[in-house]
Short mmCIF file of C-alpha atoms in Angstrom, two decimals:
data_model
loop_
_atom_site.label_atom_id
_atom_site.label_comp_id
_atom_site.label_asym_id
_atom_site.label_seq_id
_atom_site.Cartn_x
_atom_site.Cartn_y
_atom_site.Cartn_z
CA UNK L 1068 151.79 -10.18 85.33
CA UNK L 1069 154.76 -12.27 84.88
CA UNK L 1070 153.17 -15.35 82.81
CA UNK L 1071 156.27 -16.75 82.32
CA UNK L 1072 155.68 -19.96 83.81
CA UNK L 1073 152.16 -20.25 82.60
CA UNK L 1074 153.09 -19.73 79.24
CA UNK L 1075 155.79 -22.76 79.24
CA UNK L 1076 152.62 -25.37 80.37
CA UNK L 1077 151.06 -24.05 77.62
CA UNK L 1078 151.16 -25.63 74.63
CA UNK L 1079 148.20 -25.84 71.05
CA UNK L 1080 146.21 -27.43 73.12
CA UNK L 1081 145.55 -26.41 76.47
CA UNK L 1082 147.33 -25.67 79.94
CA UNK L 1083 148.79 -29.24 81.51
CA UNK L 1084 147.41 -29.61 85.20
CA UNK L 1085 150.83 -31.24 86.80
CA UNK L 1086 154.13 -30.52 87.34
CA UNK L 1087 157.43 -32.80 89.04
CA UNK L 1088 158.71 -29.38 89.96
CA UNK L 1089 158.61 -26.72 87.31
CA UNK L 1090 158.47 -29.47 84.42
CA UNK L 1091 155.20 -30.18 83.08
CA UNK L 1092 153.57 -33.80 83.78
CA UNK L 1093 152.23 -34.23 79.46
CA UNK L 1094 150.83 -37.43 80.48
CA UNK L 1095 148.13 -35.99 82.64
CA UNK L 1096 146.80 -34.09 80.07
CA UNK L 1097 144.68 -30.66 80.25
CA UNK L 1098 141.47 -29.85 82.48
CA UNK L 1099 138.59 -26.96 82.03
CA UNK L 1100 138.86 -26.71 85.90
CA UNK L 1101 142.33 -24.77 85.35
CA UNK L 1102 141.85 -23.68 81.80
CA UNK L 1103 138.73 -21.45 82.55
CA UNK L 1104 141.06 -20.27 85.66
CA UNK L 1105 143.74 -19.00 83.65
CA UNK L 1106 141.25 -17.45 80.82
CA UNK L 1107 139.58 -15.17 83.91
CA UNK L 1108 143.09 -13.90 85.31
CA UNK L 1109 144.25 -13.44 81.99
CA UNK L 1110 140.74 -11.54 81.00
CA UNK L 1111 140.55 -9.30 83.69
CA UNK L 1112 144.50 -8.67 83.27
CA UNK L 1113 143.56 -7.58 79.53
CA UNK L 1114 147.33 -8.66 78.43
CA UNK L 1115 147.21 -7.70 74.85
CA UNK L 1116 150.56 -8.72 74.35
CA UNK L 1117 151.67 -11.45 72.09
CA UNK L 1118 152.18 -14.17 74.62
CA UNK L 1119 148.45 -13.37 76.49
CA UNK L 1120 147.20 -13.32 73.07
CA UNK L 1121 148.15 -16.70 72.75
CA UNK L 1122 147.15 -17.97 75.76
CA UNK L 1123 143.97 -15.92 75.71
CA UNK L 1124 142.61 -18.22 72.53
CA UNK L 1125 144.55 -21.37 73.82
CA UNK L 1126 141.82 -21.53 76.25
CA UNK L 1127 138.97 -19.82 75.03
CA UNK L 1128 139.62 -22.56 72.00
CA UNK L 1129 139.77 -25.32 74.55
CA UNK L 1130 136.59 -24.04 76.59
CA UNK L 1131 134.59 -23.80 73.38
CA UNK L 1132 135.41 -27.27 72.41
CA UNK L 1133 134.60 -28.94 75.31
CA UNK L 1134 130.80 -27.70 75.77
CA UNK L 1135 128.29 -29.39 74.54
CA UNK L 1136 125.32 -29.07 72.86
CA UNK L 1137 122.84 -29.41 75.38
CA UNK L 1138 124.99 -27.59 77.55
CA UNK L 1139 126.89 -29.90 79.79
CA UNK L 1140 130.66 -30.24 79.81
CA UNK L 1141 133.84 -32.59 79.27
CA UNK L 1142 136.59 -32.13 81.51
CA UNK L 1143 139.57 -33.95 80.63
CA UNK L 1144 141.53 -34.11 77.40
CA UNK L 1145 144.79 -35.53 77.18
CA UNK L 1146 147.95 -34.79 74.38
CA UNK L 1147 146.07 -36.09 71.32
CA UNK L 1148 143.27 -33.55 72.14
CA UNK L 1149 140.75 -36.67 72.59
CA UNK L 1150 138.75 -36.02 75.60
CA UNK L 1151 137.96 -38.13 78.50
CA UNK L 1152 135.33 -38.69 80.96
CA UNK L 1153 131.50 -38.06 81.48
CA UNK L 1154 129.99 -34.92 80.54
CA UNK L 1155 128.72 -33.32 83.68
CA UNK L 1156 127.51 -30.19 85.58
CA UNK L 1157 130.62 -30.60 88.60
CA UNK L 1158 132.81 -27.81 89.08
CA UNK L 1159 134.53 -27.54 85.69
CA UNK L 1160 131.01 -26.41 84.36
CA UNK L 1161 130.46 -23.91 86.91
CA UNK L 1162 133.93 -22.72 86.30
CA UNK L 1163 133.42 -22.77 82.54
CA UNK L 1164 130.52 -20.19 83.35
CA UNK L 1165 132.79 -18.06 85.64
CA UNK L 1166 135.22 -17.75 82.13
CA UNK L 1167 132.74 -17.09 79.87
CA UNK L 1168 131.16 -14.65 82.84
CA UNK L 1169 134.22 -12.88 83.13
CA UNK L 1170 134.75 -12.80 78.77
CA UNK L 1171 131.56 -11.21 78.59
CA UNK L 1172 132.50 -8.32 81.05
CA UNK L 1173 135.97 -7.85 80.30
CA UNK L 1174 136.91 -8.56 76.30
CA UNK L 1175 137.70 -5.69 74.55
CA UNK L 1176 137.04 -7.24 71.25
CA UNK L 1177 132.99 -8.01 70.28
CA UNK L 1178 132.67 -10.85 69.06
CA UNK L 1179 134.83 -12.49 71.22
CA UNK L 1180 132.45 -11.50 74.02
CA UNK L 1181 129.11 -12.19 71.82
CA UNK L 1182 130.71 -15.96 71.18
CA UNK L 1183 131.14 -15.87 75.60
CA UNK L 1184 127.91 -15.06 75.70
CA UNK L 1185 126.46 -17.82 73.83
CA UNK L 1186 128.58 -20.76 75.43
CA UNK L 1187 127.24 -18.78 78.42
CA UNK L 1188 123.57 -18.82 77.71
CA UNK L 1189 124.54 -22.91 76.23
CA UNK L 1190 125.19 -24.26 80.00
CA UNK L 1191 123.25 -22.12 81.52
CA UNK L 1192 120.45 -23.63 81.24
CA UNK L 1193 121.55 -26.35 83.33
CA UNK L 1194 122.14 -27.22 86.47
CA UNK L 1195 124.17 -28.44 89.17
CA UNK L 1196 123.46 -30.27 92.48
CA UNK L 1197 126.87 -29.23 94.02
CA UNK L 1198 126.63 -26.08 96.19
CA UNK L 1199 130.67 -25.23 94.71
CA UNK L 1200 129.81 -26.21 91.44
CA UNK L 1201 126.38 -23.67 91.27
CA UNK L 1202 129.05 -20.99 93.41
CA UNK L 1203 131.72 -20.54 90.50
CA UNK L 1204 128.54 -20.86 87.88
CA UNK L 1205 127.23 -17.72 90.05
CA UNK L 1206 130.57 -15.98 90.24
CA UNK L 1207 130.50 -16.67 86.17
CA UNK L 1208 126.42 -14.49 86.35
CA UNK L 1209 127.00 -11.31 88.37
CA UNK L 1210 130.10 -10.62 85.46
CA UNK L 1211 126.86 -10.92 82.77
CA UNK L 1212 124.90 -9.08 85.29
CA UNK L 1213 127.63 -6.42 85.06
CA UNK L 1214 127.23 -5.32 81.88
CA UNK L 1215 123.77 -7.20 80.79
CA UNK L 1216 121.39 -5.97 83.81
CA UNK L 1217 118.35 -7.60 84.45
CA UNK L 1218 119.89 -11.26 82.04
CA UNK L 1219 117.22 -13.51 82.98
CA UNK L 1220 119.35 -16.10 82.37
CA UNK L 1221 122.21 -14.95 84.65
CA UNK L 1222 119.47 -14.05 87.84
CA UNK L 1223 118.16 -17.79 87.58
CA UNK L 1224 121.73 -19.21 88.41
CA UNK L 1225 121.95 -16.82 91.11
CA UNK L 1226 117.98 -17.38 92.59
CA UNK L 1227 119.02 -21.41 92.71
CA UNK L 1228 122.15 -21.19 93.91
CA UNK L 1229 120.65 -19.03 97.03
CA UNK L 1230 117.63 -22.30 96.98
CA UNK L 1231 120.40 -24.29 97.43
CA UNK L 1232 122.40 -22.65 100.33
CA UNK L 1233 121.87 -24.51 103.73
CA UNK L 1234 120.31 -22.85 107.09
CA UNK L 1235 123.56 -22.15 109.25
CA UNK L 1236 123.22 -24.12 112.22
CA UNK L 1237 122.82 -23.05 115.53
CA UNK L 1238 125.28 -21.35 117.88
CA UNK L 1239 128.35 -19.64 116.79
CA UNK L 1240 128.85 -21.40 113.71
CA UNK L 1241 128.21 -19.21 110.76
CA UNK L 1242 129.26 -21.12 107.78
CA UNK L 1243 126.96 -21.88 105.88
CA UNK L 1244 127.19 -25.60 105.35
CA UNK L 1245 128.25 -28.02 108.25
CA UNK L 1246 131.93 -28.18 107.34
CA UNK L 1247 134.50 -25.97 105.37
CA UNK L 1248 136.12 -27.58 102.59
CA UNK L 1249 137.37 -25.69 99.49
CA UNK L 1250 137.39 -22.28 98.05
CA UNK L 1251 135.39 -21.42 101.01
CA UNK L 1252 135.90 -17.61 100.27
CA UNK L 1253 134.51 -18.03 97.02
CA UNK L 1254 130.49 -19.62 98.64
CA UNK L 1255 130.70 -16.10 101.50
CA UNK L 1256 131.41 -14.05 97.84
CA UNK L 1257 128.51 -15.51 95.75
CA UNK L 1258 126.38 -14.89 98.62
CA UNK L 1259 127.05 -10.99 98.37
CA UNK L 1260 126.52 -11.12 94.64
CA UNK L 1261 123.54 -13.21 94.45
CA UNK L 1262 122.48 -11.18 97.60
CA UNK L 1263 122.87 -8.28 95.70
CA UNK L 1264 121.33 -9.11 91.58
CA UNK L 1265 118.47 -10.37 93.59
CA UNK L 1266 117.69 -7.80 96.14
CA UNK L 1267 117.55 -9.86 98.60
CA UNK L 1268 119.71 -8.36 101.99
CA UNK L 1269 119.56 -11.19 104.49
CA UNK L 1270 121.91 -12.77 101.85
CA UNK L 1271 123.90 -10.43 101.34
CA UNK L 1272 124.34 -9.80 105.12
CA UNK L 1273 124.51 -13.45 105.77
CA UNK L 1274 127.55 -13.73 103.14
CA UNK L 1275 129.78 -10.49 104.06
CA UNK L 1276 129.18 -11.67 107.93
CA UNK L 1277 130.21 -15.46 107.11
CA UNK L 1278 132.90 -13.79 104.98
CA UNK L 1279 134.22 -11.77 108.41
CA UNK L 1280 133.71 -14.87 110.13
CA UNK L 1281 136.01 -17.15 107.85
CA UNK L 1282 138.46 -13.91 107.83
CA UNK L 1283 138.59 -14.18 111.66
CA UNK L 1284 139.42 -18.03 111.56
CA UNK L 1285 142.22 -17.95 109.09
CA UNK L 1286 144.26 -14.47 111.11
CA UNK L 1287 146.67 -14.86 112.93
CA UNK L 1288 148.16 -11.81 114.05
CA UNK L 1289 149.76 -10.41 110.93
CA UNK L 1290 149.57 -12.94 108.92
CA UNK L 1291 146.86 -15.53 107.12
CA UNK L 1292 146.79 -19.39 108.57
CA UNK L 1293 144.62 -21.29 105.89
CA UNK L 1294 142.51 -24.13 106.90
CA UNK L 1295 143.96 -27.31 105.18
CA UNK L 1296 142.86 -28.75 102.34
CA UNK L 1297 141.32 -32.07 104.17
CA UNK L 1298 138.52 -29.16 105.60
CA UNK L 1299 138.03 -28.31 108.22
CA UNK L 1300 135.67 -28.72 111.73
CA UNK L 1301 135.48 -27.03 115.07
CA UNK L 1302 138.21 -28.30 117.29
CA UNK L 1303 139.79 -29.90 114.56
CA UNK L 1304 143.62 -28.41 115.23
CA UNK L 1305 145.01 -25.71 113.81
CA UNK L 1306 147.46 -24.15 112.65
CA UNK L 1307 147.05 -27.41 110.19
CA UNK L 1308 147.96 -28.95 106.76
CA UNK L 1309 148.54 -29.02 103.66
CA UNK L 1310 147.36 -25.51 102.82
CA UNK L 1311 146.52 -24.94 99.69
CA UNK L 1312 147.01 -21.23 97.30
CA UNK L 1313 143.71 -21.88 96.08
CA UNK L 1314 141.97 -20.90 99.79
CA UNK L 1315 143.77 -17.86 99.71
CA UNK L 1316 142.63 -16.82 96.19
CA UNK L 1317 139.37 -17.14 96.96
CA UNK L 1318 139.67 -14.80 99.96
CA UNK L 1319 141.29 -12.23 98.33
CA UNK L 1320 139.05 -12.40 95.38
CA UNK L 1321 136.19 -12.32 98.38
CA UNK L 1322 137.68 -9.44 100.09
CA UNK L 1323 137.36 -7.36 96.25
CA UNK L 1324 134.42 -7.85 96.12
CA UNK L 1325 133.90 -7.09 99.82
CA UNK L 1326 135.62 -3.62 99.11
CA UNK L 1327 133.83 -3.16 96.16
CA UNK L 1328 130.29 -2.77 97.58
CA UNK L 1329 131.92 -1.27 100.81
CA UNK L 1330 134.22 1.01 99.98
CA UNK L 1331 135.83 -0.20 103.67
CA UNK L 1332 140.05 -0.26 102.90
CA UNK L 1333 140.20 -3.04 105.89
CA UNK L 1334 139.44 -5.36 103.42
CA UNK L 1335 142.30 -3.96 101.02
CA UNK L 1336 144.63 -4.22 103.93
CA UNK L 1337 143.69 -8.46 104.57
CA UNK L 1338 144.23 -8.45 100.83
CA UNK L 1339 147.85 -7.59 100.84
CA UNK L 1340 147.92 -9.74 103.91
CA UNK L 1341 146.53 -12.80 101.05
CA UNK L 1342 149.58 -11.32 98.86
CA UNK L 1343 152.00 -11.61 101.86
CA UNK L 1344 150.65 -15.68 102.54
CA UNK L 1345 153.03 -15.88 99.06
CA UNK L 1346 155.67 -13.96 100.37
CA UNK L 1347 156.41 -16.04 103.39
CA UNK L 1348 154.13 -14.50 105.51
CA UNK L 1349 152.56 -18.12 106.19
CA UNK L 1350 152.78 -20.42 109.15
CA UNK L 1351 156.32 -22.15 107.96
CA UNK L 1352 158.12 -18.46 106.99
CA UNK L 1353 158.71 -19.52 103.59
CA UNK L 1354 158.06 -18.37 99.69
CA UNK L 1355 155.36 -19.44 98.02
CA UNK L 1356 156.15 -17.96 94.65
CA UNK L 1357 159.41 -18.13 92.53
CA UNK L 1358 159.90 -14.63 91.64
CA UNK L 1359 161.37 -15.13 88.46
CA UNK L 1360 159.07 -17.70 86.84
CA UNK L 1361 156.10 -16.52 88.28
CA UNK L 1362 154.53 -19.74 89.65
CA UNK L 1363 153.27 -20.90 92.52
CA UNK L 1364 154.43 -23.48 94.80
CA UNK L 1365 151.59 -26.26 95.55
CA UNK L 1366 151.44 -26.60 98.88
CA UNK L 1367 152.50 -25.09 102.53
CA UNK L 1368 153.52 -28.50 104.46
CA UNK L 1369 154.61 -29.65 108.01
CA UNK L 1370 157.50 -29.73 106.38
CA UNK L 1371 158.09 -26.96 104.34
CA UNK L 1372 156.00 -26.59 100.92
CA UNK L 1373 155.84 -29.18 97.91
CA UNK L 1374 157.88 -28.00 95.34
CA UNK L 1375 156.35 -28.62 92.74
CA UNK L 1376 154.23 -25.56 90.71
CA UNK L 1377 151.30 -26.79 89.00
CA UNK L 1378 149.08 -25.03 86.97
CA UNK L 1379 146.12 -24.12 89.52
CA UNK L 1380 149.06 -23.36 92.83
CA UNK L 1381 150.16 -20.57 89.83
CA UNK L 1382 147.10 -19.44 88.30
CA UNK L 1383 146.31 -18.99 92.39
CA UNK L 1384 149.46 -17.07 92.77
CA UNK L 1385 148.68 -14.49 89.65
CA UNK L 1386 145.47 -14.20 90.21
CA UNK L 1387 145.89 -12.76 93.88
CA UNK L 1388 149.06 -10.23 92.22
CA UNK L 1389 146.93 -9.05 90.11
CA UNK L 1390 144.16 -8.93 92.61
CA UNK L 1391 146.48 -6.65 94.90
CA UNK L 1392 149.23 -5.17 91.76
CA UNK L 1393 148.33 -1.37 93.02
CA UNK L 1394 147.85 -1.86 96.53
CA UNK L 1395 151.48 -3.31 98.16
CA UNK L 1396 152.73 -0.77 99.60
CA UNK L 1397 149.76 1.39 99.39
CA UNK L 1398 148.35 -0.17 102.71
CA UNK L 1399 150.05 -0.06 106.01
#
C-alpha cells in the first residue's frame, strides 16, 4: 500500500480527520472513527515496515486511550491530547470494536492480540441503540470468532444485532431498512457473518440477497454509480451526488465476504469494478485517488470531485486497493 498521505496526516497523537486539499486541518483534531478504520487496514496489510509500525502503534494507543472503564468510547480529541464529547456507544464505539477484533485475528504479536481482546471484551459488554454501530461491532466480533470459535462475548454481539434488524417491507424492496443511508453494504456483510456464526441460515440468505440487490441498484454497465450521501429511496433520481468512497469500500468488503463464503468468482469481478471506480470508471469519468501519494478524494460531485483528501476517503481507497491488489489484471 502507498501510505504516504496517511502517514502525512498522522502525528504523535493520532490521524487528522479533515484536509484542505492535501494539507491536514489540524484545528479539527482527530476522531476514533478514522483511527479505527486506519488501524483495520494496516493490520490486514501486516505492514511491518518502520512506518507501518509507527502508524499501528499510534492508532492502537489512541484507541486504548479513548476507552472508559465502563466500555463506552469518547470519539474526539484535540492536538493538546484532550478528549471532547460525551462517552457513548455510537458508530465510533462499533468501529473501535471492529478494529480490536481485527487485531485479535491479524496481529502477529501475542501481547498486542491479547491487549486488543481485553479492550474488545470490555466494550462488547455495552450495546448501542443504533443499527450501524451494532453492524460495525459485529464485523469485529466475527474477526474474534475466526480465532476464538464459540466466544460468547462475540456471539452475543451478533445475536443482538440480528435482533435489531427490522423486517423488510413487503414488495420489491428487499433492504432490511426503510431507506439506504451510509456504509450500506456493511449491513448486508454483517448479516451474512452473523447468520453464519449463529447458524441462522435465514439471516445469511437475507444478507446475501440484500447485497445482490444493492449491487444491482448501483451497477450501471461496466461501472458503479453509488447512492448519494443523503441516502436513497425508490423514486429518487439516479445518478445522484455527492457519492462518497465509503460506499465503495463497504461494497468491496462485503463482496470479499460473499466470495469467502461462496467461492463464486463473480464476486471477485465486482471487487475489481469497485477498484476501477477510483480509477475513473464512475459517473464523472474522473479518478478518485492520487496515485503519487495514496490519497483518496472526498467525494464525487455533480461538477467533478471534491479536491480535499481527508482521512476517511484516503482509508477507503487504501482498503479497496488492498482488497483488490492481486485481482486487477487477473480478473476480466
